[in-house]
Short mmCIF file of C-alpha atoms in Angstrom, two decimals:
data_model
loop_
_atom_site.label_atom_id
_atom_site.label_comp_id
_atom_site.label_asym_id
_atom_site.label_seq_id
_atom_site.Cartn_x
_atom_site.Cartn_y
_atom_site.Cartn_z
CA MET A 1 -24.18 -13.88 25.81
CA ALA A 2 -21.23 -14.60 23.93
CA LEU A 3 -22.98 -14.48 20.49
CA GLN A 4 -24.01 -10.44 22.05
CA SER A 5 -20.83 -9.72 22.53
CA THR A 6 -19.10 -10.81 18.92
CA GLN A 7 -22.52 -8.78 17.35
CA ALA A 8 -21.34 -5.70 19.70
CA ALA A 9 -17.44 -5.94 18.68
CA GLN A 10 -18.78 -6.21 15.00
CA ALA A 11 -20.65 -3.48 15.17
CA ARG A 12 -17.86 -1.57 16.27
CA ARG A 13 -15.39 -2.50 13.81
CA GLN A 14 -15.36 -0.07 10.97
CA LEU A 15 -13.01 -0.21 7.25
CA VAL A 16 -10.23 1.33 6.99
CA LEU A 17 -10.26 3.02 3.20
CA ASN A 18 -7.19 4.48 1.90
CA LEU A 19 -7.05 6.28 -1.86
CA PHE A 20 -3.84 4.30 -3.76
CA ILE A 21 -3.00 7.42 -5.66
CA TYR A 22 -1.09 6.05 -8.81
CA PRO A 23 -0.53 8.84 -11.80
CA GLY A 24 -2.45 8.31 -14.84
CA GLY A 25 -5.12 6.30 -12.89
CA HIS A 26 -4.88 2.07 -12.22
CA HIS A 27 -6.36 1.41 -15.68
CA GLU A 28 -3.06 0.63 -17.78
CA ALA A 29 -4.82 3.30 -20.58
CA GLY A 30 -6.46 5.09 -17.36
CA TRP A 31 -4.73 8.21 -18.86
CA ARG A 32 -6.74 7.70 -22.33
CA TYR A 33 -9.94 7.92 -20.82
CA PRO A 34 -12.43 10.67 -21.68
CA GLY A 35 -11.91 13.51 -19.34
CA ALA A 36 -8.59 12.19 -17.46
CA ARG A 37 -6.15 14.93 -17.30
CA PRO A 38 -2.74 13.72 -18.09
CA ASP A 39 -1.78 17.34 -18.45
CA ARG A 40 -2.06 17.58 -14.82
CA LEU A 41 0.28 14.45 -13.92
CA LEU A 42 3.04 17.28 -13.02
CA ASP A 43 1.01 19.52 -11.35
CA ILE A 44 0.67 19.21 -7.39
CA THR A 45 -2.42 21.10 -6.94
CA PHE A 46 -3.70 18.20 -8.64
CA TYR A 47 -2.51 15.39 -6.33
CA GLN A 48 -3.38 17.97 -3.30
CA ASP A 49 -7.26 17.92 -4.99
CA LEU A 50 -7.63 14.33 -4.85
CA ALA A 51 -6.44 14.24 -1.38
CA ARG A 52 -8.97 16.61 -0.30
CA SER A 53 -11.35 15.07 -2.00
CA ALA A 54 -10.28 11.73 0.40
CA GLU A 55 -10.71 13.57 3.17
CA ALA A 56 -13.60 15.02 2.57
CA ALA A 57 -14.76 11.67 2.33
CA LYS A 58 -13.06 10.97 6.09
CA LEU A 59 -10.85 7.84 4.31
CA ASP A 60 -8.03 6.88 6.46
CA ALA A 61 -4.75 7.73 4.20
CA VAL A 62 -3.55 8.30 0.74
CA PHE A 63 -1.24 5.88 -0.66
CA PHE A 64 2.02 6.63 -3.00
CA ALA A 65 3.67 3.58 -4.61
CA ASP A 66 7.23 4.03 -5.72
CA GLY A 67 10.26 1.92 -7.27
CA PRO A 68 13.32 3.13 -7.65
CA ALA A 69 13.99 2.40 -11.43
CA GLN A 70 12.51 3.42 -15.09
CA VAL A 71 10.41 0.82 -15.97
CA ASP A 72 10.83 -0.80 -19.42
CA ASN A 73 7.36 -0.14 -20.75
CA ILE A 74 6.32 3.31 -20.28
CA ARG A 75 6.10 4.01 -23.98
CA TYR A 76 1.71 3.26 -23.87
CA ALA A 77 1.15 3.81 -20.51
CA SER A 78 1.90 6.11 -17.21
CA ARG A 79 4.69 4.69 -15.63
CA PHE A 80 6.82 7.20 -14.01
CA ARG A 81 7.30 8.02 -10.53
CA LEU A 82 6.96 10.63 -7.99
CA GLU A 83 9.46 10.89 -5.17
CA PRO A 84 6.38 10.00 -2.27
CA LEU A 85 7.94 11.95 0.49
CA THR A 86 8.45 14.94 -1.34
CA TRP A 87 5.05 14.83 -2.82
CA LEU A 88 3.32 13.88 0.50
CA SER A 89 5.06 16.67 2.35
CA ALA A 90 3.19 19.28 -0.58
CA ILE A 91 0.25 16.61 0.26
CA ALA A 92 0.85 17.57 4.14
CA ALA A 93 0.26 21.31 3.24
CA ALA A 94 -2.87 21.14 2.01
CA THR A 95 -4.80 19.10 4.24
CA THR A 96 -5.32 18.35 8.01
CA HIS A 97 -6.60 14.71 8.99
CA ILE A 98 -5.68 12.15 5.90
CA GLY A 99 -2.90 9.70 6.62
CA LEU A 100 0.22 10.21 3.94
CA ILE A 101 1.71 6.95 3.22
CA GLY A 102 4.95 6.34 1.01
CA THR A 103 6.87 3.41 -0.56
CA ALA A 104 10.29 3.30 0.15
CA SER A 105 13.10 0.18 -0.41
CA THR A 106 15.22 -0.83 2.23
CA THR A 107 17.38 -2.33 0.16
CA TYR A 108 18.30 1.07 -1.59
CA TYR A 109 17.95 3.68 1.34
CA GLU A 110 20.36 3.77 4.49
CA PRO A 111 18.80 3.42 7.82
CA TYR A 112 19.72 6.76 8.96
CA ASN A 113 18.72 8.65 6.45
CA LEU A 114 14.96 7.46 5.71
CA ALA A 115 14.96 7.72 9.29
CA ARG A 116 15.01 11.44 9.07
CA LEU A 117 12.77 11.62 5.92
CA TYR A 118 10.02 9.97 7.79
CA ALA A 119 10.29 11.88 10.77
CA SER A 120 10.05 15.26 9.18
CA LEU A 121 6.90 13.90 7.55
CA ASP A 122 5.69 13.32 10.43
CA HIS A 123 6.42 16.37 12.22
CA LEU A 124 5.19 18.71 9.13
CA SER A 125 1.74 16.87 8.96
CA GLY A 126 0.79 16.50 12.91
CA GLY A 127 1.42 12.55 12.92
CA ARG A 128 -0.06 11.17 9.51
CA ALA A 129 2.67 9.16 8.36
CA GLY A 130 3.25 6.07 6.78
CA TRP A 131 5.95 3.96 5.54
CA ASN A 132 5.16 1.60 3.08
CA ILE A 133 8.52 -1.06 3.48
CA VAL A 134 9.24 -2.60 0.26
CA THR A 135 12.52 -4.45 -1.03
CA THR A 136 12.64 -4.48 -4.69
CA ALA A 137 12.99 -6.41 -6.65
CA VAL A 138 13.13 -5.11 -10.23
CA PRO A 139 16.45 -5.55 -11.95
CA GLN A 140 16.56 -1.94 -13.05
CA ALA A 141 16.51 -0.98 -9.97
CA SER A 142 20.48 -2.57 -8.75
CA ALA A 143 21.99 -1.17 -12.13
CA ASN A 144 20.81 2.25 -10.78
CA PHE A 145 22.64 2.01 -7.46
CA GLY A 146 26.24 0.59 -9.12
CA LEU A 147 24.75 -3.56 -8.08
CA ALA A 148 25.66 -6.19 -11.01
CA GLU A 149 23.00 -7.83 -9.98
CA THR A 150 19.51 -7.86 -7.84
CA PRO A 151 19.98 -9.60 -3.93
CA SER A 152 18.10 -12.46 -4.33
CA HIS A 153 14.68 -12.73 -2.47
CA ALA A 154 16.45 -13.97 1.08
CA GLU A 155 18.91 -11.70 1.08
CA ARG A 156 16.49 -8.78 0.61
CA TYR A 157 13.93 -9.68 3.53
CA ALA A 158 16.90 -10.15 5.71
CA ARG A 159 18.49 -6.70 5.12
CA ALA A 160 14.87 -5.46 5.42
CA ALA A 161 14.63 -7.34 9.07
CA GLU A 162 17.51 -5.32 10.11
CA PHE A 163 16.78 -2.11 8.51
CA VAL A 164 13.47 -2.03 10.33
CA ASP A 165 15.29 -2.66 13.33
CA VAL A 166 17.72 -0.12 13.04
CA VAL A 167 15.25 2.93 11.91
CA THR A 168 12.88 1.65 15.10
CA LYS A 169 15.68 2.07 17.06
CA LEU A 170 16.55 5.48 15.79
CA TRP A 171 12.47 6.71 15.94
CA ASP A 172 12.83 5.17 19.47
CA SER A 173 15.99 7.26 20.52
CA TRP A 174 14.60 10.35 21.57
CA GLU A 175 12.31 9.67 24.65
CA ASP A 176 9.02 11.52 24.43
CA ASP A 177 9.91 13.77 26.99
CA ALA A 178 13.78 14.69 26.16
CA LEU A 179 12.81 17.90 24.43
CA VAL A 180 12.37 20.46 27.23
CA ALA A 181 13.06 23.86 25.62
CA ASP A 182 12.56 25.72 29.20
CA PRO A 183 13.56 29.29 28.70
CA VAL A 184 13.26 29.40 32.53
CA SER A 185 16.13 26.81 33.70
CA GLY A 186 17.71 27.24 29.94
CA LEU A 187 17.25 23.61 29.64
CA PHE A 188 16.40 22.90 26.08
CA ALA A 189 17.04 19.02 25.84
CA ASP A 190 17.56 16.13 28.47
CA ASP A 191 20.52 14.44 26.83
CA ALA A 192 20.30 11.98 29.46
CA LYS A 193 16.87 11.07 27.51
CA ILE A 194 18.69 10.90 24.11
CA HIS A 195 20.02 7.48 23.28
CA PRO A 196 22.65 6.22 20.66
CA ILE A 197 21.59 3.16 19.24
CA GLU A 198 25.10 2.15 18.87
CA HIS A 199 23.54 -0.87 16.17
CA VAL A 200 26.11 -3.08 14.86
CA GLY A 201 24.60 -5.62 12.43
CA ARG A 202 25.50 -7.70 9.39
CA HIS A 203 24.30 -5.07 7.22
CA TYR A 204 24.31 -1.98 9.09
CA ARG A 205 26.48 0.11 11.40
CA VAL A 206 24.80 2.77 12.87
CA LYS A 207 26.26 4.97 15.74
CA GLY A 208 22.77 7.18 16.51
CA ALA A 209 20.87 8.46 17.95
CA LEU A 210 18.63 10.49 15.24
CA ASN A 211 18.95 14.28 15.38
CA THR A 212 15.26 14.74 15.53
CA PRO A 213 13.06 14.38 18.28
CA ARG A 214 10.75 11.79 18.80
CA ILE A 215 7.25 12.04 16.40
CA PRO A 216 4.17 12.16 16.85
CA GLN A 217 3.04 9.34 16.38
CA GLY A 218 5.98 7.35 18.39
CA ARG A 219 6.65 5.88 14.84
CA PRO A 220 5.32 6.00 11.18
CA VAL A 221 2.71 3.41 10.77
CA TYR A 222 4.58 0.33 9.09
CA VAL A 223 2.92 -0.89 6.04
CA GLN A 224 4.16 -3.80 3.78
CA ALA A 225 3.10 -5.35 0.52
CA GLY A 226 4.55 -8.93 0.26
CA SER A 227 2.47 -11.71 0.05
CA SER A 228 5.64 -14.34 -0.46
CA ASP A 229 6.40 -16.88 2.50
CA ASP A 230 9.06 -14.37 3.47
CA GLY A 231 6.77 -11.87 2.85
CA ARG A 232 4.20 -12.99 4.99
CA SER A 233 6.37 -13.99 8.02
CA PHE A 234 7.99 -10.45 7.58
CA ALA A 235 4.34 -8.28 7.92
CA ALA A 236 3.60 -11.30 10.44
CA ARG A 237 6.65 -9.32 12.63
CA TYR A 238 6.57 -5.70 11.48
CA ALA A 239 3.56 -4.40 9.53
CA GLU A 240 1.01 -2.74 11.22
CA ALA A 241 -1.04 -2.81 7.71
CA ILE A 242 -0.66 -5.03 4.85
CA PHE A 243 -1.67 -4.31 0.90
CA THR A 244 -2.18 -7.43 -0.98
CA ALA A 245 -3.79 -8.39 -4.02
CA HIS A 246 -7.02 -11.51 -4.53
CA GLN A 247 -9.15 -11.66 -7.19
CA THR A 248 -11.43 -14.34 -4.76
CA VAL A 249 -12.71 -13.76 -1.60
CA GLU A 250 -11.57 -17.48 -0.38
CA SER A 251 -7.88 -16.79 -1.27
CA ALA A 252 -8.14 -13.42 0.62
CA LYS A 253 -9.91 -15.03 3.23
CA ALA A 254 -6.79 -17.61 3.34
CA PHE A 255 -4.30 -15.06 3.47
CA TYR A 256 -6.04 -13.05 6.23
CA ALA A 257 -6.17 -16.23 8.57
CA ASP A 258 -2.33 -16.96 8.12
CA ILE A 259 -1.33 -13.77 8.79
CA LYS A 260 -3.70 -12.88 11.83
CA LYS A 261 -2.29 -16.45 13.01
CA GLN A 262 1.06 -15.84 12.64
CA ALA A 263 1.21 -12.12 14.10
CA ALA A 264 -0.31 -13.53 17.50
CA GLY A 265 2.09 -16.71 17.07
CA LEU A 266 4.67 -13.65 17.85
CA GLY A 267 2.51 -12.55 20.81
CA ARG A 268 1.10 -9.45 18.61
CA ASN A 269 -2.16 -8.78 19.03
CA PRO A 270 -3.86 -9.30 15.40
CA ASP A 271 -6.37 -6.43 15.25
CA HIS A 272 -3.37 -4.14 15.18
CA VAL A 273 -2.33 -5.71 11.79
CA LYS A 274 -4.81 -4.51 9.05
CA ILE A 275 -5.44 -6.74 5.88
CA LEU A 276 -6.11 -4.31 3.14
CA PRO A 277 -6.85 -5.77 -0.57
CA GLY A 278 -6.46 -3.33 -3.35
CA ILE A 279 -10.15 -3.10 -5.19
CA SER A 280 -10.80 -1.22 -8.16
CA PRO A 281 -14.54 -0.31 -9.13
CA TYR A 282 -16.53 0.48 -12.23
CA ILE A 283 -19.23 2.56 -10.85
CA GLY A 284 -22.51 2.94 -12.95
CA SER A 285 -25.79 3.57 -12.07
CA THR A 286 -27.01 0.37 -13.22
CA GLU A 287 -24.61 -3.36 -13.94
CA ALA A 288 -25.55 -1.98 -18.30
CA GLU A 289 -24.19 1.14 -17.37
CA ALA A 290 -21.05 -0.10 -15.44
CA ARG A 291 -20.24 -3.09 -18.15
CA GLN A 292 -20.20 -0.48 -20.62
CA LEU A 293 -17.56 1.95 -18.74
CA HIS A 294 -15.59 -1.31 -18.09
CA GLU A 295 -15.62 -2.53 -22.00
CA ALA A 296 -14.73 1.49 -22.91
CA PHE A 297 -11.56 1.10 -21.11
CA SER A 298 -11.33 -2.35 -22.39
CA ASP A 299 -11.05 -0.95 -25.46
CA LEU A 300 -8.17 1.48 -24.72
CA ILE A 301 -6.07 -1.33 -24.47
CA GLN A 302 -2.54 -1.43 -26.34
CA PRO A 303 -2.14 -5.40 -26.79
CA GLU A 304 1.73 -4.86 -26.73
CA TYR A 305 1.88 -2.88 -23.95
CA SER A 306 -0.38 -5.76 -21.74
CA ILE A 307 1.70 -8.68 -23.39
CA SER A 308 5.24 -6.54 -21.72
CA GLN A 309 3.31 -6.45 -18.33
CA LEU A 310 2.32 -10.08 -18.51
CA LYS A 311 5.74 -10.74 -19.15
CA GLN A 312 6.91 -8.79 -16.30
CA ILE A 313 4.24 -10.60 -13.77
CA THR A 314 5.35 -14.14 -15.24
CA GLY A 315 8.10 -14.18 -17.18
CA VAL A 316 6.54 -16.09 -19.90
CA ASP A 317 6.26 -14.05 -23.21
CA PHE A 318 3.59 -14.40 -25.08
CA SER A 319 4.17 -11.87 -28.15
CA GLY A 320 3.78 -14.52 -30.76
CA HIS A 321 0.40 -15.56 -28.71
CA PRO A 322 -2.82 -15.36 -30.81
CA LEU A 323 -5.13 -13.01 -28.44
CA ASN A 324 -8.03 -15.20 -29.36
CA ALA A 325 -6.48 -18.33 -28.39
CA VAL A 326 -6.56 -19.82 -25.07
CA VAL A 327 -3.68 -19.42 -22.30
CA GLU A 328 -2.64 -23.02 -21.68
CA LEU A 329 -1.13 -23.43 -18.16
CA ASP A 330 2.02 -25.29 -19.35
CA ALA A 331 3.08 -22.22 -20.38
CA PHE A 332 4.25 -21.23 -17.04
CA LYS A 333 6.18 -24.69 -16.05
CA ASP A 334 9.68 -22.95 -16.84
CA ALA A 335 9.36 -19.41 -15.57
CA GLY A 336 12.05 -19.02 -13.83
CA PRO A 337 12.25 -15.46 -13.50
CA ALA A 338 8.58 -15.34 -12.49
CA LYS A 339 10.26 -15.73 -8.75
CA LEU A 340 11.13 -12.03 -8.58
CA VAL A 341 7.47 -11.44 -8.05
CA ALA A 342 6.22 -14.94 -6.70
CA SER A 343 3.01 -13.69 -5.12
CA ARG A 344 1.57 -11.77 -8.46
CA PHE A 345 3.15 -14.80 -10.89
CA GLN A 346 0.79 -17.17 -8.41
CA LEU A 347 -2.34 -15.25 -9.22
CA VAL A 348 -1.90 -14.78 -12.36
CA VAL A 349 -1.63 -18.91 -12.88
CA ASP A 350 -4.73 -19.07 -10.83
CA ILE A 351 -7.10 -16.99 -12.89
CA VAL A 352 -5.56 -19.24 -16.15
CA ARG A 353 -6.30 -22.58 -14.16
CA ARG A 354 -9.73 -21.36 -12.98
CA GLU A 355 -11.06 -19.09 -15.97
CA LYS A 356 -9.10 -21.15 -18.97
CA PRO A 357 -9.04 -17.53 -20.43
CA THR A 358 -7.85 -16.61 -24.30
CA LEU A 359 -4.77 -14.06 -24.36
CA ARG A 360 -7.14 -10.98 -24.60
CA GLN A 361 -9.44 -11.73 -21.60
CA LEU A 362 -5.85 -12.59 -19.21
CA ILE A 363 -4.44 -9.06 -20.16
CA ASP A 364 -7.99 -7.19 -20.09
CA ARG A 365 -8.16 -9.04 -16.22
CA LEU A 366 -4.89 -7.70 -15.41
CA ALA A 367 -4.73 -3.94 -16.93
CA GLY A 368 -7.97 -3.16 -14.76
CA ALA A 369 -5.75 -2.79 -11.37
CA ARG A 370 -2.05 -5.09 -12.51
CA GLY A 371 -3.93 -8.15 -10.78
CA HIS A 372 -6.21 -6.58 -7.62
CA TYR A 373 -9.55 -7.20 -7.35
CA VAL A 374 -11.83 -5.65 -10.01
CA VAL A 375 -15.48 -5.17 -9.55
CA VAL A 376 -18.00 -4.07 -12.40
CA GLY A 377 -21.66 -2.62 -10.97
CA THR A 378 -24.07 -0.23 -9.38
CA PRO A 379 -22.67 1.40 -5.90
CA GLU A 380 -24.97 -1.02 -4.09
CA LYS A 381 -23.03 -3.97 -5.45
CA ILE A 382 -19.73 -2.28 -5.07
CA ALA A 383 -20.83 -1.78 -1.26
CA ASP A 384 -22.10 -5.14 -1.27
CA GLU A 385 -18.75 -6.95 -2.44
CA ILE A 386 -16.98 -4.38 -0.18
CA GLN A 387 -19.00 -5.62 3.17
CA HIS A 388 -18.91 -9.33 2.52
CA TRP A 389 -15.17 -9.21 2.16
CA PHE A 390 -14.80 -7.24 5.84
CA GLU A 391 -17.67 -9.31 7.72
CA SER A 392 -16.55 -12.66 6.14
CA GLY A 393 -13.14 -12.64 7.31
CA ALA A 394 -11.52 -11.66 4.06
CA ALA A 395 -10.01 -7.98 4.63
CA ASP A 396 -10.06 -5.31 7.35
CA GLY A 397 -10.79 -2.37 4.32
CA PHE A 398 -9.57 -1.66 1.17
CA ASN A 399 -6.58 0.25 -1.00
CA VAL A 400 -9.40 1.93 -3.16
CA MET A 401 -7.70 2.08 -6.89
CA PRO A 402 -9.67 4.34 -9.40
CA PRO A 403 -9.33 2.98 -13.00
CA TRP A 404 -9.01 6.81 -13.85
CA TYR A 405 -8.52 10.46 -12.10
CA ALA A 406 -10.52 12.25 -11.03
CA ALA A 407 -13.75 11.09 -11.34
CA GLY A 408 -13.39 7.49 -11.16
CA PHE A 409 -12.35 8.29 -7.40
CA ASP A 410 -15.11 11.32 -7.36
CA LEU A 411 -17.36 8.61 -8.18
CA PHE A 412 -16.64 6.06 -5.22
CA ALA A 413 -16.59 8.57 -2.55
CA SER A 414 -19.78 10.51 -3.64
CA GLN A 415 -21.71 6.79 -4.72
CA VAL A 416 -20.30 4.26 -2.50
CA VAL A 417 -19.06 6.09 0.68
CA PRO A 418 -22.15 7.18 1.59
CA ILE A 419 -23.85 3.16 1.56
CA LEU A 420 -20.61 2.26 3.82
CA ARG A 421 -21.42 4.76 6.34
CA LYS A 422 -25.45 3.87 6.10
CA ARG A 423 -24.73 0.68 6.90
CA GLY A 424 -22.32 1.79 9.90
CA LEU A 425 -19.43 0.56 8.48
CA PHE A 426 -17.46 3.52 7.84
CA ARG A 427 -16.96 6.58 9.88
CA GLU A 428 -18.85 9.69 10.10
CA GLU A 429 -16.31 12.07 11.38
CA TYR A 430 -12.75 11.58 11.91
CA THR A 431 -12.19 10.88 15.87
CA GLY A 432 -8.28 11.15 15.59
CA ARG A 433 -5.95 13.24 14.08
CA THR A 434 -3.11 10.73 13.45
CA LEU A 435 -3.09 7.95 10.60
CA ARG A 436 -2.43 5.29 14.30
CA GLU A 437 -5.53 7.32 15.56
CA HIS A 438 -7.38 6.02 12.04
CA TYR A 439 -6.28 3.00 11.77
CA GLY A 440 -7.32 2.14 15.90
CA LEU A 441 -3.30 1.22 16.71
CA PRO A 442 -1.61 2.16 19.63
CA ARG A 443 1.44 4.45 19.61
CA PRO A 444 4.40 2.83 20.64
CA GLN A 445 6.82 3.95 24.04
CA SER A 446 10.54 4.39 23.32
CA GLN A 447 12.10 0.99 23.47
CA PHE A 448 15.07 2.98 25.48
CA ALA A 449 12.69 4.51 27.81
CA GLU A 450 10.83 1.11 28.78
CA ALA A 451 14.39 0.39 29.33
CA ALA A 452 15.50 2.73 31.24
CA ARG A 453 11.94 2.10 33.37
CA ALA A 454 12.62 -1.75 34.01
CA THR A 455 16.33 -0.82 35.63
CA ALA A 456 15.03 2.21 37.60
#
């Protein structure tokens, strides 16, 4: 009987699939690939078309990364950033169901402004907003905000925890029925159900309440992307979806088990924390065709750019290292700057330890998706890998990272998604309208309403 119940629960469990939109594609040379459209990278209709394609395939969400600084290595790659909330608002107007996840930094925003921005997006979209919570490690950002140096890792996460507590209070500050709008009685809002939050903390003093009524989802879906020890603890406490990078199913399973265990230890339902590794598929009708596609992208790599990317991740400068020479593990032993991106640094070290690659092989691995899982093969092979990770306790779904747009995603949507659907792993149709409903997450109650009921 227990086995049957487990099998029934597994049959009901469905993949989460997001389209991770990255200007130019996720391969560092994706913008150069024949058929890519670098001329449309500042054209909002290009992104609206991508989102409509993802919605037609019934994906859960589109996801935009962001960072408040111009990176140093834009010479050879599409490395600018589009402010996500503005862009997602335009996408919201062109779609009806797909979730809208955008990145915003707790280090460089203020809670009240950010709470208003996401509240507006959630109202605008009818409940489809998600907030990817980042703390921003890149040193270029601090200089843009008048800081002499980047706050330490621990300080950024301490600030982030208080930031999330403040914006949560702000999104809760209007109870669901505070907005009355009754022309007969003349009562527009029940101000007894609109609560100043009166927050006084180490980093913030915010009186509140928010000047926007409670949003359709109660709060945006909380998404997080850190994999360091601090990042994992933060995710286990706050995140409802976690974007992570893994090269092996074993590494992904260990991360998955750790996050779920930590969440349960904090009294949370582990099923309400979705673990979503990145996957970048190179799809061909045969294995040989898929390998040829991957090799075509490898031929477009510019080593000068790739080596600068490797330095940014690891803190090690390989510019004088022969491309055909093996990368030695000792090269990373004194890599102090890598502490800024500790989880991605460890991923690179693990590749070197496991595979003993040449420098050319290493930068080729990272060029495909910045350390995320690259799969090369037929649609069936891609679907097999997704199913294996999903059913073996390594993932609740994936952030899909096409090497180039738009054809790279079209291949996934038209050839891989139908296989997943046929296997009962992915939805036929949307059954809800909000991002929380897509993810199977509860709509949270206002903490102020709960407190009022407790004292009634």
